[in-house]
Tab-separated table of C-alpha atoms and ligand atoms in Angstrom:
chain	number	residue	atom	x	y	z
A	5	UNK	CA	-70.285	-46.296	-140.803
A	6	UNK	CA	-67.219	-44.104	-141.418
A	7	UNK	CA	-66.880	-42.936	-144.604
A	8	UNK	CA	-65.389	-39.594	-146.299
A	9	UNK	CA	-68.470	-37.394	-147.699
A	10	UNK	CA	-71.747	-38.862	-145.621
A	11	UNK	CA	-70.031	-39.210	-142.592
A	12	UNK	CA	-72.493	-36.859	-141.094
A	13	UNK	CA	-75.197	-38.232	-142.844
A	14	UNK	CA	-76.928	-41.765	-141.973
A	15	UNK	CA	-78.312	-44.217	-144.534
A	16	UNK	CA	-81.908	-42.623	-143.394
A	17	UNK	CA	-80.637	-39.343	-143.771
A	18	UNK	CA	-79.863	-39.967	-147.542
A	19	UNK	CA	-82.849	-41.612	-147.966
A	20	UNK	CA	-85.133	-38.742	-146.725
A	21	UNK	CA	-83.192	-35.772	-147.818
A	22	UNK	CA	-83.582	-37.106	-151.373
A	23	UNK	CA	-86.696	-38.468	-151.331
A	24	UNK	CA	-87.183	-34.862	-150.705
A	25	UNK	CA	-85.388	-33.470	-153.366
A	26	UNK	CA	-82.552	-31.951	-151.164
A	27	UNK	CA	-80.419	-31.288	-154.356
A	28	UNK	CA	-77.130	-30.832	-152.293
A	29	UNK	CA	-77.847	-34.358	-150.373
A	30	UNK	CA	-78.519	-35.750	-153.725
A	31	UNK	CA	-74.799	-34.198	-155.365
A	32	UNK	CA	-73.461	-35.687	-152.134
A	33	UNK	CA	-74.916	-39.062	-153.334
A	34	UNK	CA	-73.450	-38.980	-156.398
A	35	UNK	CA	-69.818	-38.400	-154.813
A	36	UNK	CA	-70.232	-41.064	-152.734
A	37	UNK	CA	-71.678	-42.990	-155.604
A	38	UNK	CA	-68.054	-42.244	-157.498
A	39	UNK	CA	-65.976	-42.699	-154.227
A	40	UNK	CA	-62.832	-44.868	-154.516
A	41	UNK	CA	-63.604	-46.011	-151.265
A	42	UNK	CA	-65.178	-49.499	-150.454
A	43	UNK	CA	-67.176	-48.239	-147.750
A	44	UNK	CA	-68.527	-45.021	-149.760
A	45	UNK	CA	-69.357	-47.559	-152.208
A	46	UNK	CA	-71.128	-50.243	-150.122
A	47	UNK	CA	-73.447	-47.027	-148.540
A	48	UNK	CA	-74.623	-46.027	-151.655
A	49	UNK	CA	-75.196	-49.103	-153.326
A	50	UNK	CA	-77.276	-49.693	-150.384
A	51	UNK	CA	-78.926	-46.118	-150.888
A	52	UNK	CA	-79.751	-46.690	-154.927
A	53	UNK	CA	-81.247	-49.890	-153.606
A	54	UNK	CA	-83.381	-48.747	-150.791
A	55	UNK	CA	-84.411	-45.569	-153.600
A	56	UNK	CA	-84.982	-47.750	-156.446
A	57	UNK	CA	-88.872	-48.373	-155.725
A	58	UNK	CA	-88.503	-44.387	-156.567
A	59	UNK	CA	-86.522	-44.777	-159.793
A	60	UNK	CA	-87.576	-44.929	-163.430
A	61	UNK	CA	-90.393	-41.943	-163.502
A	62	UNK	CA	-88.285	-40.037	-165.996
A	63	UNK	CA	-87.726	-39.556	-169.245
A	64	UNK	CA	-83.814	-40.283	-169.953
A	65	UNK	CA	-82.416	-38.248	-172.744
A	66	UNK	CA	-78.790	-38.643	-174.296
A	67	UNK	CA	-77.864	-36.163	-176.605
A	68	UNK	CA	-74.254	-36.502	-178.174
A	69	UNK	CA	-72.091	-34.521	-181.299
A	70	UNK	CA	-68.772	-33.672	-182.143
A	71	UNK	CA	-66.755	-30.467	-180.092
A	72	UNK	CA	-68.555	-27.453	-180.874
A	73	UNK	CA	-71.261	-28.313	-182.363
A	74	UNK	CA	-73.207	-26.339	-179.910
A	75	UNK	CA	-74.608	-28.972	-177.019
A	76	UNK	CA	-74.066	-27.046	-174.269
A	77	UNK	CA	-75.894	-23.858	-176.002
A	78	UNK	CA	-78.305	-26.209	-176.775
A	79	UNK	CA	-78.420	-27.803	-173.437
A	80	UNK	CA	-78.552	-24.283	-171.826
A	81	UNK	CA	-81.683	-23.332	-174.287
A	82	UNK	CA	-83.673	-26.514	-174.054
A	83	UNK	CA	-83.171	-26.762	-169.895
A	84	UNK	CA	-84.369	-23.611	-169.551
A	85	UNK	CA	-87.186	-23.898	-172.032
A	86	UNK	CA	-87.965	-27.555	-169.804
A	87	UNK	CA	-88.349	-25.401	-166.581
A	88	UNK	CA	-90.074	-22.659	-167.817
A	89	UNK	CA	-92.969	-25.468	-168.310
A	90	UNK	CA	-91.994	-26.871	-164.449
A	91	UNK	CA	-90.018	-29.550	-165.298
A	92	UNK	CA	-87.642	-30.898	-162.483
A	93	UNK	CA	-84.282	-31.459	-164.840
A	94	UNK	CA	-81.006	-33.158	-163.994
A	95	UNK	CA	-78.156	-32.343	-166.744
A	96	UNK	CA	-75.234	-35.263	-166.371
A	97	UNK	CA	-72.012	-35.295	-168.584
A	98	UNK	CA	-69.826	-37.819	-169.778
A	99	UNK	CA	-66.513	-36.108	-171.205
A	100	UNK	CA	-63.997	-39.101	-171.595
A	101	UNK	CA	-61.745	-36.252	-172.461
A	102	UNK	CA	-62.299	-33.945	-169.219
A	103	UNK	CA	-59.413	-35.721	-167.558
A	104	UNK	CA	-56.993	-34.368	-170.041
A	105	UNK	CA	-59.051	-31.103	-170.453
A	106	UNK	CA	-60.502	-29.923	-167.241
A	107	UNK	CA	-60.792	-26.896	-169.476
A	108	UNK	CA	-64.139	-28.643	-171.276
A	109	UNK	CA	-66.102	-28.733	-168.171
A	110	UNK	CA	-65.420	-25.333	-167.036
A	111	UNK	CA	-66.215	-24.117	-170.058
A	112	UNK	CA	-69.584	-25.831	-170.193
A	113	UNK	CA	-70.084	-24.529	-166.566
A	114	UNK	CA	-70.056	-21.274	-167.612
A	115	UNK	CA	-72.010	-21.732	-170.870
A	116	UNK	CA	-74.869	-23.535	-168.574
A	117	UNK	CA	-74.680	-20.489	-166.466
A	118	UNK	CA	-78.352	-19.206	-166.597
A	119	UNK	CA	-79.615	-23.138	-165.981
A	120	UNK	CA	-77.196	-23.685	-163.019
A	121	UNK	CA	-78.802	-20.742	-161.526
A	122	UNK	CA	-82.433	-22.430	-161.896
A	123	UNK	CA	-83.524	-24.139	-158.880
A	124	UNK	CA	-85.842	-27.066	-161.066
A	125	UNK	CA	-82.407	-27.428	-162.719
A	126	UNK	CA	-79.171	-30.090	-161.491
A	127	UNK	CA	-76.040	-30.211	-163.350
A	128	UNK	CA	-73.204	-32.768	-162.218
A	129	UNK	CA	-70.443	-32.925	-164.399
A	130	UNK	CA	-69.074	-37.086	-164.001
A	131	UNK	CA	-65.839	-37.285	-162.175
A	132	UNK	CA	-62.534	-36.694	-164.087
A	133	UNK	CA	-60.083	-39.472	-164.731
A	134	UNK	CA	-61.931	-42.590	-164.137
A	135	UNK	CA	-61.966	-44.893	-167.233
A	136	UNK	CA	-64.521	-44.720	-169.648
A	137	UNK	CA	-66.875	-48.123	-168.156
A	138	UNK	CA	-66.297	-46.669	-164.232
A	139	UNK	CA	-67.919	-43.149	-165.692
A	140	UNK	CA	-70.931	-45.114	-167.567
A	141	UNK	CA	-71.262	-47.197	-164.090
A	142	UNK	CA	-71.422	-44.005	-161.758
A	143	UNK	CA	-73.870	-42.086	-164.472
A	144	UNK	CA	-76.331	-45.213	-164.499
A	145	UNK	CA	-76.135	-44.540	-160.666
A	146	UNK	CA	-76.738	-40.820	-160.436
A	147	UNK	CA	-79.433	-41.339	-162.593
A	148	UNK	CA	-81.452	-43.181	-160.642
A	149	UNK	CA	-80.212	-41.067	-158.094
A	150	UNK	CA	-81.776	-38.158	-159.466
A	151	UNK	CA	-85.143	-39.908	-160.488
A	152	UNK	CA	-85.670	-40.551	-156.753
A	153	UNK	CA	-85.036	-37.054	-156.009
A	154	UNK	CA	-87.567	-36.242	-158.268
A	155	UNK	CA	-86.312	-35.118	-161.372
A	156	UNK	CA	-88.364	-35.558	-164.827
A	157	UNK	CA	-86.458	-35.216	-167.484
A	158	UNK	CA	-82.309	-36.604	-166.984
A	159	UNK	CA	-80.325	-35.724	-169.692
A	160	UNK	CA	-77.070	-37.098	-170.599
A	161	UNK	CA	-74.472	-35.023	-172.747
A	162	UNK	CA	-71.597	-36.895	-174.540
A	163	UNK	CA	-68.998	-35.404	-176.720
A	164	UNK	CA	-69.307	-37.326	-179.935
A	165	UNK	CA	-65.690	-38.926	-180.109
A	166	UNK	CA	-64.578	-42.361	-178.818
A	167	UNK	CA	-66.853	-45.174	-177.229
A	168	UNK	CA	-68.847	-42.759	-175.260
A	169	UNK	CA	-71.657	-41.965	-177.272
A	170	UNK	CA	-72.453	-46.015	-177.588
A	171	UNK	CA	-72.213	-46.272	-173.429
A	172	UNK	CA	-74.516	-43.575	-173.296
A	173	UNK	CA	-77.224	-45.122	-176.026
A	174	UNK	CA	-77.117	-47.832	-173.631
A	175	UNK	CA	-78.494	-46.173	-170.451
A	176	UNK	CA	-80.992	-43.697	-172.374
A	177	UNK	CA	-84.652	-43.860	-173.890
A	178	UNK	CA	-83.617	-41.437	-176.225
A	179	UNK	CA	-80.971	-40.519	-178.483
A	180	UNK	CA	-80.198	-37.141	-179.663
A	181	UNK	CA	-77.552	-36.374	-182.269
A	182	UNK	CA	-76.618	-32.428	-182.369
A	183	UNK	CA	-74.712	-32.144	-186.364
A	184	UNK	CA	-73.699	-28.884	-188.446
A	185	UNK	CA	-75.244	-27.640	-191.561
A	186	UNK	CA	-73.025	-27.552	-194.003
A	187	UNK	CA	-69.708	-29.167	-192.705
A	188	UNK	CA	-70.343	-32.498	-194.191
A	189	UNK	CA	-70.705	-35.495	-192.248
A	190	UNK	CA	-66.891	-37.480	-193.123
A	191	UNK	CA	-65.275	-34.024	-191.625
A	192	UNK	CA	-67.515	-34.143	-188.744
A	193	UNK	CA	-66.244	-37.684	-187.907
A	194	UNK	CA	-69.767	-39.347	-187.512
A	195	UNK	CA	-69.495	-42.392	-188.399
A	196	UNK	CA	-72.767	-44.496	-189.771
A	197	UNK	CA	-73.143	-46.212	-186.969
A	198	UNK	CA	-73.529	-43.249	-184.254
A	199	UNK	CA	-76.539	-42.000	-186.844
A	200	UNK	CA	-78.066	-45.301	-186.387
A	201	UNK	CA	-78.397	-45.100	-182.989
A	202	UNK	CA	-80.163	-41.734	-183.023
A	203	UNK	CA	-83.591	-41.042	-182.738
A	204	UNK	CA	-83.429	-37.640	-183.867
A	205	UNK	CA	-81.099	-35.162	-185.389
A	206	UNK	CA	-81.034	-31.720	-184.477
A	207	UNK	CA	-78.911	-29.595	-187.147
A	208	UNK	CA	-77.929	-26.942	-184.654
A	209	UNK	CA	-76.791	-23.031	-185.501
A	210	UNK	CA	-79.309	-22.104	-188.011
A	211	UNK	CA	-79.697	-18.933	-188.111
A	212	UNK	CA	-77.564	-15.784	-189.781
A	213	UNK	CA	-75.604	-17.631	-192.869
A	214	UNK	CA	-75.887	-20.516	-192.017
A	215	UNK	CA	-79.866	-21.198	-192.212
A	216	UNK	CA	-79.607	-22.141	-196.040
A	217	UNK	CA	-77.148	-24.564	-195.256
A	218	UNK	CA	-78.761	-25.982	-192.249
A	219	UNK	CA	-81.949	-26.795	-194.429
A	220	UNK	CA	-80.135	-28.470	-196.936
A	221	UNK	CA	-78.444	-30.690	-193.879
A	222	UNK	CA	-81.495	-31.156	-192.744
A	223	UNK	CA	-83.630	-32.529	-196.054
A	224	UNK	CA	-80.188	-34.436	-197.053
A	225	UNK	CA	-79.889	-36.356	-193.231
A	226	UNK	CA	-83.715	-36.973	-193.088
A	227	UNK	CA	-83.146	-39.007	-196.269
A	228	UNK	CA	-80.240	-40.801	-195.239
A	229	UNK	CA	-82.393	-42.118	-192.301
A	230	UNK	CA	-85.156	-43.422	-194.527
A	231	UNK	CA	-82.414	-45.492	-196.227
A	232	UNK	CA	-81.576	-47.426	-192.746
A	233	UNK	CA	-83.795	-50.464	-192.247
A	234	UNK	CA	-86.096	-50.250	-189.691
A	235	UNK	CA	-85.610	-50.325	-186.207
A	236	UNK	CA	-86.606	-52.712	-183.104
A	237	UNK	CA	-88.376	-49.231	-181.777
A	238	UNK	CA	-90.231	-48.738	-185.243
A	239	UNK	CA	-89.688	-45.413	-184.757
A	240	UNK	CA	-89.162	-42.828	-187.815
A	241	UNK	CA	-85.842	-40.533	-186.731
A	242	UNK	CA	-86.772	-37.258	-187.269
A	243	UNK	CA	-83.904	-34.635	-188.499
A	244	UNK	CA	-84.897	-30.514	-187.473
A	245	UNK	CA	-83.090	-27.515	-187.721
A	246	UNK	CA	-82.254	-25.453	-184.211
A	247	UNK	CA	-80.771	-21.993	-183.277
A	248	UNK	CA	-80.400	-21.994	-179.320
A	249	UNK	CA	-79.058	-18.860	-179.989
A	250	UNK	CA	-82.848	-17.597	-181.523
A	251	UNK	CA	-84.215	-20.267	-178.962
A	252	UNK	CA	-85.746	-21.889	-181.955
A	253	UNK	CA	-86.423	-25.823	-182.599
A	254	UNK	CA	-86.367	-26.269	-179.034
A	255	UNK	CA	-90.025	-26.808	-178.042
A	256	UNK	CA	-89.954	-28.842	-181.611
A	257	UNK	CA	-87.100	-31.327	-180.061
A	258	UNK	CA	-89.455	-31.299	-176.684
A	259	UNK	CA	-92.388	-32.677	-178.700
A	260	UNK	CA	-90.070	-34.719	-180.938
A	261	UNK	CA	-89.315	-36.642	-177.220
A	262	UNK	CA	-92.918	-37.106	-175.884
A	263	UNK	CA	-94.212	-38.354	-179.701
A	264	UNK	CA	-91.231	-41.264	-179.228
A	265	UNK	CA	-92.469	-41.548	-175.435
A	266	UNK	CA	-95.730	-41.933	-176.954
A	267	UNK	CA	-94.676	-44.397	-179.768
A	268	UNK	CA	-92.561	-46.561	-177.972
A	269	UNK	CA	-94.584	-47.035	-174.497
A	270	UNK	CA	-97.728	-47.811	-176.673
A	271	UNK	CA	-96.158	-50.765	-178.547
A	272	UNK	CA	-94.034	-52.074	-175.364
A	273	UNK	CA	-90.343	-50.684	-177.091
A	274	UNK	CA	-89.913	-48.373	-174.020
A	275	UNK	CA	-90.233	-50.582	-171.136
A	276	UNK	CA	-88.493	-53.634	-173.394
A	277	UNK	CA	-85.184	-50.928	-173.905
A	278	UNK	CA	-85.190	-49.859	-170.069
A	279	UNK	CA	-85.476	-54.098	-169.235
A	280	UNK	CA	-82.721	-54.672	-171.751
A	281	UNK	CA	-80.165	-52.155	-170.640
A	282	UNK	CA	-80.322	-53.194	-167.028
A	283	UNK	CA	-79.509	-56.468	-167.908
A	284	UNK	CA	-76.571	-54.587	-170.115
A	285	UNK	CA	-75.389	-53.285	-167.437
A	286	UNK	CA	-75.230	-56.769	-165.056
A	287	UNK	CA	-73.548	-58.088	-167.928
A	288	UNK	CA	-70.915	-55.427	-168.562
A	289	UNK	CA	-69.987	-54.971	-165.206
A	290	UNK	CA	-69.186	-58.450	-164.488
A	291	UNK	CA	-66.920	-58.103	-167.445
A	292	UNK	CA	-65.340	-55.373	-165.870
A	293	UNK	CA	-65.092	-56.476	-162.721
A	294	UNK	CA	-63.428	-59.892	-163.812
A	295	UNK	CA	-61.088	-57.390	-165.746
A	296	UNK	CA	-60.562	-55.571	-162.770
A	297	UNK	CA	-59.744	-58.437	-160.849
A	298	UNK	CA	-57.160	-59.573	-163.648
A	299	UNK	CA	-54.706	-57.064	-163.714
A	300	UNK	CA	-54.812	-56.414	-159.808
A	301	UNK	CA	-53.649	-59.915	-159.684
A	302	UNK	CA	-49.332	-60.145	-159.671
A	303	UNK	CA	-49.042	-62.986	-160.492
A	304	UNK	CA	-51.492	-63.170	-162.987
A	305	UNK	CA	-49.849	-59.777	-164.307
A	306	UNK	CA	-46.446	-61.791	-164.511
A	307	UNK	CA	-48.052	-64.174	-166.488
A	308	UNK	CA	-49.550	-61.761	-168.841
A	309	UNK	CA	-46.077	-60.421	-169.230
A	310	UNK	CA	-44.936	-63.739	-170.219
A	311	UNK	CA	-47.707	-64.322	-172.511
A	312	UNK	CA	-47.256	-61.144	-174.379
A	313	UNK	CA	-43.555	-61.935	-175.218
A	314	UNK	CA	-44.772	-65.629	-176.715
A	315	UNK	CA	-47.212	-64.287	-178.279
A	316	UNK	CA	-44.955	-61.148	-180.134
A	317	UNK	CA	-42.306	-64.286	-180.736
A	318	UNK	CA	-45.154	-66.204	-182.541
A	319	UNK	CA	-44.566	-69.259	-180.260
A	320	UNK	CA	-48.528	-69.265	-178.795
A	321	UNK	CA	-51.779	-68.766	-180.464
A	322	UNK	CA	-53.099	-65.779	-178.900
A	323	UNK	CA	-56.593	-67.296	-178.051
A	324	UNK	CA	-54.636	-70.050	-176.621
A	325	UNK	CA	-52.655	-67.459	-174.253
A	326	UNK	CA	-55.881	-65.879	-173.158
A	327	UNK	CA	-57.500	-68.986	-172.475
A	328	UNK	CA	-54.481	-70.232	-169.925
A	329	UNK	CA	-54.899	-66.562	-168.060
A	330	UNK	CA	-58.678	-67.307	-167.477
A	331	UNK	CA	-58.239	-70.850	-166.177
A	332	UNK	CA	-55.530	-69.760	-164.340
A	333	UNK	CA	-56.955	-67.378	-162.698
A	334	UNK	CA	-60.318	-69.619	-162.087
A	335	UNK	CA	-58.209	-72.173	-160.271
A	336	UNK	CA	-56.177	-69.786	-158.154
B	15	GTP	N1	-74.698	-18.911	-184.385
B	15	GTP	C1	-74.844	-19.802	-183.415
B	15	GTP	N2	-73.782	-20.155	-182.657
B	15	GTP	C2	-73.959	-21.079	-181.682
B	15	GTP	C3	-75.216	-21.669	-181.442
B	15	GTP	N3	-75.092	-22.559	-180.421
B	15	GTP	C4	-73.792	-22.523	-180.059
B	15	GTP	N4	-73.099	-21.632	-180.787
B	15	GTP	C5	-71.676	-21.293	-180.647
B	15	GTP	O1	-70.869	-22.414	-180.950
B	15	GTP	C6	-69.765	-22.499	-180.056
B	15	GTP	C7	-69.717	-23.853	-179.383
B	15	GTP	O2	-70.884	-24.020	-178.616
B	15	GTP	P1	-70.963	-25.019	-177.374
B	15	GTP	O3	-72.369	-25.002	-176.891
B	15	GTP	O4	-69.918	-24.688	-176.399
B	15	GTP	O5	-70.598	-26.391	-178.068
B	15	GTP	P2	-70.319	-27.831	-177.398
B	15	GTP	O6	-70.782	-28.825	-178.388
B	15	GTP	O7	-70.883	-27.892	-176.031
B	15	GTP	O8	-68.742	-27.842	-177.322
B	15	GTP	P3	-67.803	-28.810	-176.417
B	15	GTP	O9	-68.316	-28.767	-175.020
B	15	GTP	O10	-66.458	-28.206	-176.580
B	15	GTP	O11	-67.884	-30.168	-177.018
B	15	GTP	C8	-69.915	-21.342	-179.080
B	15	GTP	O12	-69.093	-20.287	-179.491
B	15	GTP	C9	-71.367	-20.958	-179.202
B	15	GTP	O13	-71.605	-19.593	-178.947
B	15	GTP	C10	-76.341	-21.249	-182.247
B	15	GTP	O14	-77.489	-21.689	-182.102
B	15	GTP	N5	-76.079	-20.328	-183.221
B	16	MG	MG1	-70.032	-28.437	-174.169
């Protein structure tokens, strides 16, 4: 099968070099996993499939927070505390923003520098420029790519702006918000919602100055989570302080994971989420997909066109409009 990146490797190939952890077969993967191309895209659907007997053995970790809150640093510190105990780690990010500012990912790549030197550790940075549901699709993907190739722990970084941090909640087992002592939560644009999908809150940079105000963050956002009704994982979030620069509250966020690991496979939550979001994802891609399939459509794009103006004219109900595009387009 001709295709642009595996075209010297076969289907088998894949599936052995990974299965053996061959980290640069597996980065391959994930570019062919992203590939524009149809062909690229039929091999490694077929690839995830034939691995996915080998998928699911680790624990999937998303951790999110505003620019410069310190998630790379953290990332970095954490990582390397992970392999120092022989942990296999894969580090995947979502930057919805990277296609504007390639800058971003540089920058982490140099921040991650001692981890990207670690052979237990895999960083993949998601492709550039592809729209915010294609990036959630190909990270789903590359993490069951990476589970196959035998890594442990996946986690997923997210800069906490936008719809990213909820796409992420929905492929991970747990939730880690990163948040400054100190700068009050309204200026750090988290809204109540991203705290209530978190299971834990680490209030990052406490050390020097800041460690009074980094307490107080911490015994004020522990509070505001006992105020949230209970959730479907009956799980407590729990709020520490961190300094990746002191490498401190790092093994405390490690054991923070494996106590929810422990909570949540004992009373059935963890197996329950993982069922749920692969359904999510069916569900959202044949959204997408029909979306897709919309606006590739001319003369369903003409039609749009026409809609639009009645609609801005106030001569069609706009539910009315959107229900002539779909039966349209079912009967073409
Ligand atoms: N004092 C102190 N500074 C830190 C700590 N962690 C990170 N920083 C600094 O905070 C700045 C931002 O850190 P990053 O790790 O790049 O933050 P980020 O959240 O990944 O930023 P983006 O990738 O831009 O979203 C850098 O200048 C770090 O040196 C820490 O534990 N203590
Ligand atoms: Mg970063």
């Amino acid at each position: 099968m001709k295709n642009t990146i595996g075209s010297r490797l076969s289907l088998n190939d894949f599936i052995d070099q990974i299965s053996q952890g061959n980290a640069i077969v597996l980065a391959q993967a994930i570019t062919l996993a992203e590939s524009k191309l149809d062909e690229d895209r039929i091999l490694a659907e077929q690839l995830i499939e034939t691995l996915l007997p080998r998928t699911g053995n680790s624990i999937r970790v998303g951790i999110t927070g505003v620019p410069g809150v310190g998630k790379s640093t953290f990332i970095e510190a954490f990582g390397k505390y992970l392999t120092s105990l022989s942990k296999k780690i894969a580090i995947l990010t979502i930057d919805p923003s990277s296609a504007k500012t390639k800058g971003s990912i540089l920058g982490d790549k140099t921040r991650m520098e001692e981890l990207s030197r670690d052979p237990l550790a895999f960083i993949r940075p998601s492709a550039a420029g592809l729209a915010l549901g294609g990036v959630a699709d190909h990270t789903r993907e590359a993490i069951l790519l990476c589970e196959a190739a035998g890594y442990e722990i996946i986690i997923i970084e997210t800069v906490g702006v936008g719809q990213s941090e909820t796409a992420v909640r929905k492929m991970v087992d747990f939730f880690l918000l990163l948040m400054l002592g100190g700068a009050g939560d309204e200026l750090q644009g988290i809204k109540k919602g991203i705290m209530e999908m978190a299971d834990a809150m680490v209030i990052t940079k406490a050390d020097g100055d800041n460690i009074k105000r980094a307490n107080q963050a911490c015994s004020d956002f522990q509070y505001a989570f006992h105020l949230f009704s209970e959730s479907e994982s009956k799980w407590q979030p729990t709020v520490i302080t961190s300094s990746a620069l002191e490498k401190r509250g790092i093994n405390e966020t490690w054991k923070l994971v494996l106590q929810y690991v422990e909570h949540t496979k004992s009373n059935g939550y963890f197996d329950a989420q993982r069922e749920q979001q692969n359904l999510i994802w069916f569900r959202d891609t044949i959204q997408q997909l029909l979306i897709q399939q919309l606006s590739t459509s001319d003369k369903i794009k003409l039609k749009v066109d026409n809609l639009e103006k009645q609609i801005m004219n106030k001569t069609i109900l706009p539910s009315r409009a959107a229900k002539e595009i779909v039966t349209d387009f079912l009967t073409s």
